[in-house]
Structure formats: C-alpha cells, structure tokens
GROMACS .gro file of C-alpha atoms in nm:
model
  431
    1UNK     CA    1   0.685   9.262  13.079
    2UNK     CA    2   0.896   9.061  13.300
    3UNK     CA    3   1.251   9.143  13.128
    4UNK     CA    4   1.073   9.558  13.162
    5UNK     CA    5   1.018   9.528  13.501
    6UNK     CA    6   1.394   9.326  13.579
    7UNK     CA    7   1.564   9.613  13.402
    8UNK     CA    8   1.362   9.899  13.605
    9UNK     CA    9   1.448   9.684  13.956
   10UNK     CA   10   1.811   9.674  13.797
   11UNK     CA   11   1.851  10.036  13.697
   12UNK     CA   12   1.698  10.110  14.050
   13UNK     CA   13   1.981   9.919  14.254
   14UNK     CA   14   2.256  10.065  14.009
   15UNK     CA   15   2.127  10.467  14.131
   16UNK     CA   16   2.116  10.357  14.490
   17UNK     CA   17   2.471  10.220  14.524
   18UNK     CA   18   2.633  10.510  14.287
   19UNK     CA   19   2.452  10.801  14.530
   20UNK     CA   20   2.571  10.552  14.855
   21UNK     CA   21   2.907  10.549  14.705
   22UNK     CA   22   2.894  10.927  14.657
   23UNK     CA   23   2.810  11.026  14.987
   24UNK     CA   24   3.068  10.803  15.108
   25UNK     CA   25   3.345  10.982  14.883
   26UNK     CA   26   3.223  11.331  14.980
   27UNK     CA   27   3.240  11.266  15.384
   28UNK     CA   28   3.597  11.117  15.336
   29UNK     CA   29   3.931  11.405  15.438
   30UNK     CA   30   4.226  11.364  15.389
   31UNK     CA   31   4.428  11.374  15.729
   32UNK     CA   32   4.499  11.725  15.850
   33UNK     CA   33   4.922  11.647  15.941
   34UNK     CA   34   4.948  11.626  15.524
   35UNK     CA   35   4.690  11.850  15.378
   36UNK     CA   36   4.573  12.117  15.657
   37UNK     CA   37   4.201  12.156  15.527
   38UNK     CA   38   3.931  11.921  15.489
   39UNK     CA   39   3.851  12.013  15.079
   40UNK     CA   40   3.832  11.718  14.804
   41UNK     CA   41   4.149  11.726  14.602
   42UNK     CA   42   4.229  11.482  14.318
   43UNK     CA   43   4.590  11.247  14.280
   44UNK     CA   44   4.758  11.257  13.928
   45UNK     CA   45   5.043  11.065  13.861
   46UNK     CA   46   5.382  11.233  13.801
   47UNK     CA   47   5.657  11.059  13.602
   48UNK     CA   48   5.922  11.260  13.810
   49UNK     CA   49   6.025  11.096  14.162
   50UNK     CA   50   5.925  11.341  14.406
   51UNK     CA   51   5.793  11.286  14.816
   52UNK     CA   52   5.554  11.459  14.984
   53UNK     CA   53   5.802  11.618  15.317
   54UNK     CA   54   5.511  11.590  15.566
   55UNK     CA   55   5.340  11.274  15.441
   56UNK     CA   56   5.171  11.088  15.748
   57UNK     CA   57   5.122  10.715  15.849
   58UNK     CA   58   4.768  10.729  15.740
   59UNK     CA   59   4.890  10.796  15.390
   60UNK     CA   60   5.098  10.491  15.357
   61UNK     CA   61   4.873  10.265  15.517
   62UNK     CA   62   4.586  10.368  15.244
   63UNK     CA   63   4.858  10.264  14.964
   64UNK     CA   64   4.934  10.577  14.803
   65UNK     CA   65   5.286  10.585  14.659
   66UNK     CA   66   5.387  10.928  14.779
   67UNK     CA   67   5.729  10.898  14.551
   68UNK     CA   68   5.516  10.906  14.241
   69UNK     CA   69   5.166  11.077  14.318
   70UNK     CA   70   5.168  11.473  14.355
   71UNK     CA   71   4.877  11.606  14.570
   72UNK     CA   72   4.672  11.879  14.307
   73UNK     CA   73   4.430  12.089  14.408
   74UNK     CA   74   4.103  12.186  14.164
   75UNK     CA   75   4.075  12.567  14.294
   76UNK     CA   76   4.322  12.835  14.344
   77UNK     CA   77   4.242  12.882  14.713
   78UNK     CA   78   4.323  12.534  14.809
   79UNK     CA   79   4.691  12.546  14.609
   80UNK     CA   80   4.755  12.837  14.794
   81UNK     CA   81   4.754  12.681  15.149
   82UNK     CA   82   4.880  12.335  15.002
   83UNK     CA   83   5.175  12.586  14.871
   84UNK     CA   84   5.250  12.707  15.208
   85UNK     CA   85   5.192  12.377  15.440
   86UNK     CA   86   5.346  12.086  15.173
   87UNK     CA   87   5.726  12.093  15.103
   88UNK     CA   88   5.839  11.903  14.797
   89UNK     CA   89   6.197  11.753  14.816
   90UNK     CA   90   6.301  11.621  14.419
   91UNK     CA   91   6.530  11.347  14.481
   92UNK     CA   92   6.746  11.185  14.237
   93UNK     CA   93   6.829  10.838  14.100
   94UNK     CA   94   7.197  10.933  14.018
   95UNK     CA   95   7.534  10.886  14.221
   96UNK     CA   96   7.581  11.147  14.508
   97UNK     CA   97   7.817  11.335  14.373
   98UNK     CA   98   7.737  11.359  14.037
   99UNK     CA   99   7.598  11.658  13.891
  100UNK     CA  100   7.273  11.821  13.672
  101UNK     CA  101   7.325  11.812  13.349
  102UNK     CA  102   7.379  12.159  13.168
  103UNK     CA  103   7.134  12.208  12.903
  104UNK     CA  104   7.127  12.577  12.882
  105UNK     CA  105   7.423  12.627  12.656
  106UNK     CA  106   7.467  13.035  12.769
  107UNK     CA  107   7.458  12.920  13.151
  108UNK     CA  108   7.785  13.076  13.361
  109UNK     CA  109   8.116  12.863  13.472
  110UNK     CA  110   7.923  12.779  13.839
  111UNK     CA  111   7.699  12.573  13.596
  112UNK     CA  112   7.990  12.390  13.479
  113UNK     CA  113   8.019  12.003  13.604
  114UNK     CA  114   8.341  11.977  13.801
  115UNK     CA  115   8.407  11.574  13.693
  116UNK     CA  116   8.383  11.733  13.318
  117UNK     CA  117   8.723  11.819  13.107
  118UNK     CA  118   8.597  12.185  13.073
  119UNK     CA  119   8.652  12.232  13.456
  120UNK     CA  120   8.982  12.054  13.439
  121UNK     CA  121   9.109  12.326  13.165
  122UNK     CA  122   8.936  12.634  13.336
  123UNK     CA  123   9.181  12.470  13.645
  124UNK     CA  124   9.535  12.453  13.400
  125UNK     CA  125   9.428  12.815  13.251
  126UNK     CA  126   9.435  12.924  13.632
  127UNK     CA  127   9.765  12.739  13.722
  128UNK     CA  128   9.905  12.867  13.386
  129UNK     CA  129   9.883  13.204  13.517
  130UNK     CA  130  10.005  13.101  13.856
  131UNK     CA  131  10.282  12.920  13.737
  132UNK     CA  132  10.443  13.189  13.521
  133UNK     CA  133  10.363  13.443  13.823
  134UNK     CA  134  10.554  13.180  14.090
  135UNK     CA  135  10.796  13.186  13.866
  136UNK     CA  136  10.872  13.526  13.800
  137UNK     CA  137  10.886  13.589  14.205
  138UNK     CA  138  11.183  13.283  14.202
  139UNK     CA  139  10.933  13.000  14.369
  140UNK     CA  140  10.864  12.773  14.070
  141UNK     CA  141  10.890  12.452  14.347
  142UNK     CA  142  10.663  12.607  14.587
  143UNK     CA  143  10.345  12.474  14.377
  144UNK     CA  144  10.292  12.148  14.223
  145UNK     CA  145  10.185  12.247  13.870
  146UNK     CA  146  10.058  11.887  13.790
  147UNK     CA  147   9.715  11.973  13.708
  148UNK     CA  148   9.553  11.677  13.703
  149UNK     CA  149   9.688  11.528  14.000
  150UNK     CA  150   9.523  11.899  14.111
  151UNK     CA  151   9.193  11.837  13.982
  152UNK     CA  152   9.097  11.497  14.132
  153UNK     CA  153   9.256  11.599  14.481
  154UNK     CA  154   9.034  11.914  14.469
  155UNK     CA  155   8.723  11.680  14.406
  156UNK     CA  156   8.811  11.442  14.639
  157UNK     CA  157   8.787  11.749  14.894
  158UNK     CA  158   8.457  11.825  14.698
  159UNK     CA  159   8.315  11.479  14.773
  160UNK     CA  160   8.420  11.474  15.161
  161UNK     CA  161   8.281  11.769  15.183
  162UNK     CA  162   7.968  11.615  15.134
  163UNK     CA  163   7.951  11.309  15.332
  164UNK     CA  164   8.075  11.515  15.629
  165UNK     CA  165   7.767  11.757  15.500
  166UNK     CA  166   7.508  11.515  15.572
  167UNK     CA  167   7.611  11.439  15.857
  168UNK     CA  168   7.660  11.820  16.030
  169UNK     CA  169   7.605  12.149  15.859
  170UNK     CA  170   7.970  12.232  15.690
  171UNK     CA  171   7.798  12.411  15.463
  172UNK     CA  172   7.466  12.517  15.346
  173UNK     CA  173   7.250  12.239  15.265
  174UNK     CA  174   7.042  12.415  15.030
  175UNK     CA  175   7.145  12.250  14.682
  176UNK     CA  176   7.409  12.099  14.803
  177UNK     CA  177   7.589  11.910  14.533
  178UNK     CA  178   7.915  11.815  14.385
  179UNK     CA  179   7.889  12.128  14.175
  180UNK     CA  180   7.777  12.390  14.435
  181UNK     CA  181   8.065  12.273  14.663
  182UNK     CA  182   8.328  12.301  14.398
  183UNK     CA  183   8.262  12.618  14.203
  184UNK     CA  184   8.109  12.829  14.569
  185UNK     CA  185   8.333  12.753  14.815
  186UNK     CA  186   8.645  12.505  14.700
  187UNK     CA  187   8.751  12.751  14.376
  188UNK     CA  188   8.684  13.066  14.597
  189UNK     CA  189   8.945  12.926  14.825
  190UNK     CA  190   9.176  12.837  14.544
  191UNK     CA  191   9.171  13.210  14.363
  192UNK     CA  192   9.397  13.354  14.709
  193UNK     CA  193   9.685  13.142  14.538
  194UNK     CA  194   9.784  13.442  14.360
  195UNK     CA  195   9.782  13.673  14.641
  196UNK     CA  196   9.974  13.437  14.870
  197UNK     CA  197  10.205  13.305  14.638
  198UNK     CA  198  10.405  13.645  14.615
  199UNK     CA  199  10.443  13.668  14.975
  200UNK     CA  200  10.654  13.330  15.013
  201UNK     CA  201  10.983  13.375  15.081
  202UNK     CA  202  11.310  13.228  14.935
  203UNK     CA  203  11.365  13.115  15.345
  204UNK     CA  204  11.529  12.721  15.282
  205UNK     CA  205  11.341  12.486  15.412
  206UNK     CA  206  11.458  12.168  15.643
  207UNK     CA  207  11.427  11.809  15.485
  208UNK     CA  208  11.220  11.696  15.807
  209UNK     CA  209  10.879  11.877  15.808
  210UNK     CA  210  10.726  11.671  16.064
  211UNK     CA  211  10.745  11.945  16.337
  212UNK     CA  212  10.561  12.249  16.246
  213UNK     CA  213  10.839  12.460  16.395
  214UNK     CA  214  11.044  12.375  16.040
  215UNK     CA  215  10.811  12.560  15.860
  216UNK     CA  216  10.915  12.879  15.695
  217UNK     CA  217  10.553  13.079  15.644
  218UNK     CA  218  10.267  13.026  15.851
  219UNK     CA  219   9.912  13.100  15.774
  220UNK     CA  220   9.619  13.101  15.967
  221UNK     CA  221   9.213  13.005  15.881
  222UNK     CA  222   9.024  13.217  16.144
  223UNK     CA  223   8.679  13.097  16.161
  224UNK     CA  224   8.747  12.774  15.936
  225UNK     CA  225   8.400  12.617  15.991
  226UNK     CA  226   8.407  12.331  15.697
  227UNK     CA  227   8.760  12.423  15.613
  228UNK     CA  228   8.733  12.708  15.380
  229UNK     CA  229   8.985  12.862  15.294
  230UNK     CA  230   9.257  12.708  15.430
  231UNK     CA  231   9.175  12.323  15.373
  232UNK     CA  232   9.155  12.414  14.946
  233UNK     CA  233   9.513  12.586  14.985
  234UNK     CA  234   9.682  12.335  15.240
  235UNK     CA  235   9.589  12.063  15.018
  236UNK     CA  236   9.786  12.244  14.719
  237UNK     CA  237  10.038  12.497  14.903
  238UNK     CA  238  10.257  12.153  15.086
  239UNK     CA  239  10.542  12.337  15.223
  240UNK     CA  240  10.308  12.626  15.438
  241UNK     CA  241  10.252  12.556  15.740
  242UNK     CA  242   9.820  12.583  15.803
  243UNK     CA  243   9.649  12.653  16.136
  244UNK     CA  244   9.199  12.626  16.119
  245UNK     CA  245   9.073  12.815  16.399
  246UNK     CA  246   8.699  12.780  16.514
  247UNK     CA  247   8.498  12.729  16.826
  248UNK     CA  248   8.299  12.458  16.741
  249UNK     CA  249   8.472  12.108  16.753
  250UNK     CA  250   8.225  11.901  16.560
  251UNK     CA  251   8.316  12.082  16.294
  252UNK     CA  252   8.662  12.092  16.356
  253UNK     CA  253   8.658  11.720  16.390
  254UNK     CA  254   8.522  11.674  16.049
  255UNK     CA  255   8.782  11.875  15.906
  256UNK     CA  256   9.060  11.705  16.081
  257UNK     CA  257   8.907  11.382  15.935
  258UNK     CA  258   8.926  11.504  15.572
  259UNK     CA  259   9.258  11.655  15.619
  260UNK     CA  260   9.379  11.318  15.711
  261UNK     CA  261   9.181  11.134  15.441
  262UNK     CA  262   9.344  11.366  15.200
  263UNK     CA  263   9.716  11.314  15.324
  264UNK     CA  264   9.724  11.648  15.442
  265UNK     CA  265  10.011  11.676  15.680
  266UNK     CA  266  10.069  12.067  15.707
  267UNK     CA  267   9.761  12.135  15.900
  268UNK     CA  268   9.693  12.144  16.244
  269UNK     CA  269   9.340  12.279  16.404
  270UNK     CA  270   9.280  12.499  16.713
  271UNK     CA  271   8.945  12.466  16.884
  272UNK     CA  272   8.878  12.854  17.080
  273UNK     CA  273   8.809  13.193  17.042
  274UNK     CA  274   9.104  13.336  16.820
  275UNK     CA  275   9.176  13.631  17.096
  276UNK     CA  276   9.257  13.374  17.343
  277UNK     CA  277   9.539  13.253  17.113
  278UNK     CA  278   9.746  13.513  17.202
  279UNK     CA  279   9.686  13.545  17.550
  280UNK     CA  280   9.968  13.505  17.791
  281UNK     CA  281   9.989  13.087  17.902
  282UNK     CA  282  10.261  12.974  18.136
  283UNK     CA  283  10.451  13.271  18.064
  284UNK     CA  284  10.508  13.267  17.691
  285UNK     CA  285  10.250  13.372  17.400
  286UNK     CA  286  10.238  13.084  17.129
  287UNK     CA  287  10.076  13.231  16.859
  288UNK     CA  288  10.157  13.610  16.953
  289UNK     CA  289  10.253  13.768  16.612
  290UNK     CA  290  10.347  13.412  16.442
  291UNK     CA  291  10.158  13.448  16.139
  292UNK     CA  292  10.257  13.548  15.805
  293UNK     CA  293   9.892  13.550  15.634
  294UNK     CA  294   9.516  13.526  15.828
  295UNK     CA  295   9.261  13.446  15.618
  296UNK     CA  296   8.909  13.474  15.687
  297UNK     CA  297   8.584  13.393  15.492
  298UNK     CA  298   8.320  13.648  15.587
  299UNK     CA  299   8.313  13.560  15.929
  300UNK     CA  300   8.222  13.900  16.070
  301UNK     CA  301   8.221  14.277  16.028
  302UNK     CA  302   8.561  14.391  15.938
  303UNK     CA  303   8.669  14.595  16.146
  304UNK     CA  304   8.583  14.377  16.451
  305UNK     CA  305   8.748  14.082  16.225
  306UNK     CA  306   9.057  14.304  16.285
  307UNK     CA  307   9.071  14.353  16.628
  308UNK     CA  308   9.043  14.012  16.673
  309UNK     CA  309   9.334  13.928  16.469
  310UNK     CA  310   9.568  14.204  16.497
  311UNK     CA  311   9.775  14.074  16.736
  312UNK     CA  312   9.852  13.728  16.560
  313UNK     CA  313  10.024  13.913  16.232
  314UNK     CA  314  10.364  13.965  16.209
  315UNK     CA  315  10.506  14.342  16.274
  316UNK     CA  316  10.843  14.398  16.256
  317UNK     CA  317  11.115  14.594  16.044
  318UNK     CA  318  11.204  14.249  15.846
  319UNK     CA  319  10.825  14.143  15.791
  320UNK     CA  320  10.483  14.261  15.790
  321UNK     CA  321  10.212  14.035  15.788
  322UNK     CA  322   9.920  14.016  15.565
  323UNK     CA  323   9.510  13.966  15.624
  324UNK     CA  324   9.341  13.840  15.309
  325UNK     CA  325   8.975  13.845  15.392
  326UNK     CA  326   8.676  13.724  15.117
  327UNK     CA  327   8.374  13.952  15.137
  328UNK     CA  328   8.033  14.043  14.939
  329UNK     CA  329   7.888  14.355  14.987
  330UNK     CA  330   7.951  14.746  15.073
  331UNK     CA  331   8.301  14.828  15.327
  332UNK     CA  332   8.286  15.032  15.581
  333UNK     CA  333   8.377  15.390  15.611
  334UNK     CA  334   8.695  15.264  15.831
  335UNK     CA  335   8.772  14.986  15.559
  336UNK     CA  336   8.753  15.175  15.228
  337UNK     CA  337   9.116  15.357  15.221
  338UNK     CA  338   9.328  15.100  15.381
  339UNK     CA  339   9.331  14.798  15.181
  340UNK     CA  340   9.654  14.692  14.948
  341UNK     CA  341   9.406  14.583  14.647
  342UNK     CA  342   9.057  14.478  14.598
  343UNK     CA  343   9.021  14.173  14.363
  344UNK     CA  344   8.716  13.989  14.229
  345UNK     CA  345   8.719  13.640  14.267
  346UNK     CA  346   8.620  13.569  13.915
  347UNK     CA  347   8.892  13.804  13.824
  348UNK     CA  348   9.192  13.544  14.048
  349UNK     CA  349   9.033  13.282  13.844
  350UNK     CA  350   8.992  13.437  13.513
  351UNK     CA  351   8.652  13.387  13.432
  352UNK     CA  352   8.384  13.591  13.332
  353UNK     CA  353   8.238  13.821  13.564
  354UNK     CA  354   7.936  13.789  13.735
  355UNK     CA  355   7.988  13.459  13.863
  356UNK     CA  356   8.049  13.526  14.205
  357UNK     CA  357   7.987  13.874  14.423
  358UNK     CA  358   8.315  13.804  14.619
  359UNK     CA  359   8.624  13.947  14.593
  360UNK     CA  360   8.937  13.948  14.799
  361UNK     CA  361   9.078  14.225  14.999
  362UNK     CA  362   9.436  14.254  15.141
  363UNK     CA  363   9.574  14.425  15.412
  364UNK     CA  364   9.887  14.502  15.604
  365UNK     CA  365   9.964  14.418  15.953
  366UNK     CA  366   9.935  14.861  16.011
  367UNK     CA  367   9.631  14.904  15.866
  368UNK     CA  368   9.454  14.607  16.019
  369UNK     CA  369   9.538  14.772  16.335
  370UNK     CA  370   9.418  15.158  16.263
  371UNK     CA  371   9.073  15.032  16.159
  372UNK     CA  372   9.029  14.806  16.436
  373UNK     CA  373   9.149  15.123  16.684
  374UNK     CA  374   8.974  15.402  16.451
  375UNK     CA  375   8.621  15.149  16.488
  376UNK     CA  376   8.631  15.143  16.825
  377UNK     CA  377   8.649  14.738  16.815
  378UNK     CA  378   8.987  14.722  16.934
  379UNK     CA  379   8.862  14.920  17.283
  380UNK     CA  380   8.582  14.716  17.294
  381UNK     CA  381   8.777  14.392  17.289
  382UNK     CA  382   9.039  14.510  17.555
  383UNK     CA  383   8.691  14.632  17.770
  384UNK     CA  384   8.595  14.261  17.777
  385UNK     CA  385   8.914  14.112  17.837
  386UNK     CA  386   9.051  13.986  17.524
  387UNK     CA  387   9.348  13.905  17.456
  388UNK     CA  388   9.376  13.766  17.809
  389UNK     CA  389   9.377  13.393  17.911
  390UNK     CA  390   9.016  13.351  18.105
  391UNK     CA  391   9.038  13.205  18.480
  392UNK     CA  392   8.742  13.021  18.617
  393UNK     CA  393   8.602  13.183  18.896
  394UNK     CA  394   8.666  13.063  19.246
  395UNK     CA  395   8.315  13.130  19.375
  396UNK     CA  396   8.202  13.327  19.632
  397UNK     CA  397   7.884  13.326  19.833
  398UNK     CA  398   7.589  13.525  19.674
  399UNK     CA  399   7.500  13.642  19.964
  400UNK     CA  400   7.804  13.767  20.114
  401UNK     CA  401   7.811  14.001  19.859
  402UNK     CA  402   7.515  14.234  19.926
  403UNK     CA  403   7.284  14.093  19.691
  404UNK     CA  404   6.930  13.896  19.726
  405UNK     CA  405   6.962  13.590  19.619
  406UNK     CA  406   6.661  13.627  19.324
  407UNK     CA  407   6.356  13.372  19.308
  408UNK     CA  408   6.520  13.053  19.207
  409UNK     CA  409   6.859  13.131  19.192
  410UNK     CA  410   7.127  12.907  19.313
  411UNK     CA  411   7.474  12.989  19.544
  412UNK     CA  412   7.801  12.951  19.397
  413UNK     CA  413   7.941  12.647  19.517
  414UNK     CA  414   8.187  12.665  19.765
  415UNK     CA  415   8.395  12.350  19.851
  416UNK     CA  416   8.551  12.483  20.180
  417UNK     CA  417   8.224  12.573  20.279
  418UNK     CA  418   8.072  12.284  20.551
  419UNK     CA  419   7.794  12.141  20.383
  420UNK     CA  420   7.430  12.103  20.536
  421UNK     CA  421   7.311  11.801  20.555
  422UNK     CA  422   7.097  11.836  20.898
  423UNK     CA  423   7.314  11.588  21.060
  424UNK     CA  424   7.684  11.549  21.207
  425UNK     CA  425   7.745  11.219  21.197
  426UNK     CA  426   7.694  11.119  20.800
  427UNK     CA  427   7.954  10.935  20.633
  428UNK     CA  428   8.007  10.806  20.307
  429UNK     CA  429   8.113  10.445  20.214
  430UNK     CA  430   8.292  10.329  19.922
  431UNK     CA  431   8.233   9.991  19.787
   0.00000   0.00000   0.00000
C-alpha cells in the first residue's frame, strides 16, 4: 500500500510541474523587433549558414545561434508575415571574390566563372577577332594582344571593383560577386573595342606620353560612376587618351584609386556637370569639340544624352566625332533613323544571344546634334543656361526687390551691408 500510494503522490507532482511548465511556454513571445506577432513558432536547425537581418539583442542574449537556426512557422498565415518582416542574407565561407559553382551544365556564358580557363578562351576568341580586324585597318600595335596578361588585369579591375563596392555603391549591390562584375559590366565595356578600334588613326605618336596634350585620340566617359566604360578600355586601349566625367566625387575618388592601383596612366577624371565642360573659362573652351569618341552607359534618355554632349565631339571637314552609347530597351522616335549601326553586345563578344539585352549604338557628330535640336533638348538646355560657366550670385536684399520676405525665410547676405548688432561700439579681438 505504501509503494501504491508513493507512486500516486509521485505521478501527482510529475502532472503539476508538466501543466506549470506548459503555461509557462504558452505565455512566452518572441520579441516583436524579430518576429512582428506574438504566435508560437518552432526553431529547426539548418545545415546552411544563414542570419536572421533583423535579429535583436534579446535573441542573442537567450543563446540562439541565429547563423544556424531558421525561424519556421507551423501555419500559413504566420509564414506569410514572417515572409514580409524577416530578410534572410546567405553568406558564404569562401574567398570574396570567388565565385558559385556552375552546376547547371545548359546555364549561359554570364554563369561562367571568370578565374576559370573557359573565360580566359571566350577572352582570346574575342581578341582573335579584334586582332585580325586592327590589323586589317593598319593598327596591329594599338592593342596588346597578350591575352593573358589581358585576363588577370581585367580581374584585377573585377576585384577592385569590389572592395571599392563595399565601401560606396559603384555598382549594384544586389549579387554582387566576382562573376556579376565581370560578365555585366567589365565585358560590356570591353565589346566597344571593335567599334573604337576602326576609328584610330595612323596620327604618330610622341615617345613622352606624360602630358595628355601628346595624345593623338581622345575619348570621353560621360557619366562614369564606377568607371564603366572607360576604366575596362583605358586599362587595355594604352595609347588613348581617357577622360571619366561625373558629378559625384566619392565615386570619382574610388575610380581614381583603382586607376592608379592598376598602373593606369592615360586617364584623368573631371568632377561636374558635362555642359559646363565646354563653357567659356578665362577666355578659352578646354574641352570645346576635343573629343574623338563619348561614351556613355545608359545614363539618360537619348536625346537629352545628346544635347548634353554635342558640343564636346569633333566637327570639322578632316574629322567627325563619334557617340557610342550602351542601351536596353525601345529608341525613341528621334533616335531610330540616325544611328551608324546597332550592335548587340553578345554579338561584339561573340557569344550566344540572350545573354545580355544591351547593345551598342553609334552615332556621328551631325546626327547627335539633329536629335538633340529635333527633341527639343537642345532648346531646353540653352533655356537653362548650359553650356555657360555658372557665376555665384552677388546677393541682393529680398526685400529691395518687391517681394515679402515669406514665414521663415532668410535675406541674402550682403557683406557691404552694416550689420545690426544693437550697438556702435562692438569690436572684435583676436587672440
């Protein structure tokens, strides 16, 4: 009877602590910063390393390992906000710059690792091309045809591209790696060697190329942001002289820095608006109708793209310039009948189509300048004053000028206007 009643008293104390423990697991939440709802959810492991983007103090101080646990909800309710509130980011144990490995064997060229010897003979079937095209236009020393020496300076580029990437947004950050870089926006660049390379000229060149006046053919990068186009072709075209135009200097700085990591010496950058390079500075125009080639990279609609740059090509009897611009998409009605050719990208660098939507138009220095006039983009520009140095404004009173000064507005300030400081005799003191 005893051991009876010991195992009823036993079985007793066992119930109470399981429905205490119970109610103490059904009151806990999980905190509201990482889940956004107060409904149970249960933690199974995951073998792949992944972290939880908004995963809270209170999370690490209970001990859960949020680079191997994956938050799963029970109910299809509760994985549709967890869907919309968590953000998974997959992170990887390999080197930065190394790439996926391709295991779908009918994936495209982008797929293709750019440290792998595939990539380094899609690169000599491109320069074979180039090579016997350079040659047959008399310029077989205007292109180093060492492909190798190629290859490894174009992923060099590739990896600067993305420390400087981390650091600022050069380029988009969405799935940024080695790969991406290389086949989306350092090839691209590459394929306008076959459209530039006829338009070099037999012009002799002087021993001393440390002055960019010695240069025979200058091209121009208008809206260079991580250095695309023009960093890619400086880095293999040595003897063109390369200007990057943008308006934001961060970025400019970063490109300057991989230019000179690279041993790039035919580059120089320009910080600005590109219609202020040709307006009128002490008396002379620098970069008025200087340039050979402008490039540009989708930077803006056409025909104002145009009447931005019309003014920096060369027009004369002897030489008309040339505007290669990349673009994706429809043309506009002004666009469509006054380009020299219209050339896939995956067509410059012979590989199969559908890899890339791009393709390359060309124009001359004439027709650059009837669509921005026929658009309308060309008035507009002169309307606003382009093409004209700016002058900071001297200042005048607000008031003087008619106008009520509005709730909270301040004056121009005027420095040969007597200040009030509600007494005559102030001084100041310098120490």
């Amino acid at each position: 009877m005893m051991q009876i009643a010991a195992t009823l008293i036993m079985a007793h104390i066992c119930r109470t602590r399981i429905s205490s423990v119970l109610a103490l697991t059904s009151s806990l939440t999980p905190p509201r910063n990482q889940f956004g709802t107060n409904s149970a959810r249960s933690l199974t492991y995951s073998s792949q390393p992944w972290t939880i983007g908004d995963a809270s103090s209170s999370t690490r101080r209970r001990g859960i390992n949020t680079h191997s646990w994956v938050a799963t909800p029970y109910c299809d309710s509760i994985q549709s906000r967890l869907q919309r509130r968590l953000t998974y980011h997959k992170t990887s144990s390999t080197r930065l710059f190394s790439s996926p490995s391709n295991t779908d064997s009918s994936s495209n060229a982008i797929d293709v690792d750019p440290y792998s010897e595939e990539a380094k003979q899609n690169l000599a079937k491109f320069y074979a091309s180039l090579s016997t095209n350079s040659a047959s236009h008399g310029l077989p020393d205007i292109i180093d045809t060492d492909v190798d020496k190629a290859h490894k300076s174009l992923l060099k580029l590739t990896e600067q591209v993305l420390q400087w990437n981390q650091r600022l947004n050069l380029v988009s950050r969405k799935d940024c790696t080695a790969t991406v870089v290389y086949h989306r926006h350092v090839l691209p660049s590459v394929a306008l060697l076959p459209l530039i390379v006829p338009l070099l000229t037999r012009q002799p060149q002087q021993s001393d190329q440390s002055n960019e006046n010695n240069y025979a053919f200058h091209v121009v990068d208008v809206g260079t942001g991580g250095g695309f186009p023009g960093l890619p072709l400086a880095l293999l075209l040595p003897r063109v002289q390369f200007t990057l135009v943008d308006s934001v200097q961060k970025k400019l700085v970063a490109v300057s820095e991989m230019a000179s990591e690279l041993d790039i010496s035919n580059v120089r950058i320009h910080c600005g608006r590109v219609e202020e390079m040709y307006a009128t500075t002490d008396g002379r125009r620098e970069h008025y109708k200087r340039y050979n080639v402008v490039l540009g990279r989708s930077v803006t609609a056409l025909p104002r793209f145009c009447a931005w740059v019309a003014d920096l090509l060369k027009s004369n009897d002897n030489e008309e310039g040339k505007l290669i611009y990349i673009i994706g998409g429809d043309l506009e009605e002004a666009v469509q009948s006054r380009f020299r050719s219209d050339t896939p990208i995956d067509a410059l660098l012979q590989r199969e189509a559908g890899t890339s939507d791009k393709r390359a138009l060309v124009f001359n220095a004439r027709s650059v300048r009837e669509i921005a006039e026929e658009s309308g983009e060309m008035f507009i520009l002169r309307k606003n004053g382009g093409g004209q140095a700016r002058k900071k404004s001297q200042g005048s009173p607000v008031r003087s000028q008619g106008r009520k000064l509005a709730k909270g507005e301040w004056s121009h300030k005027r420095n040969d206007v007597k200040k009030e400081r509600g007494y005559e005799d102030f001084k100041r003191y310098e120490f």
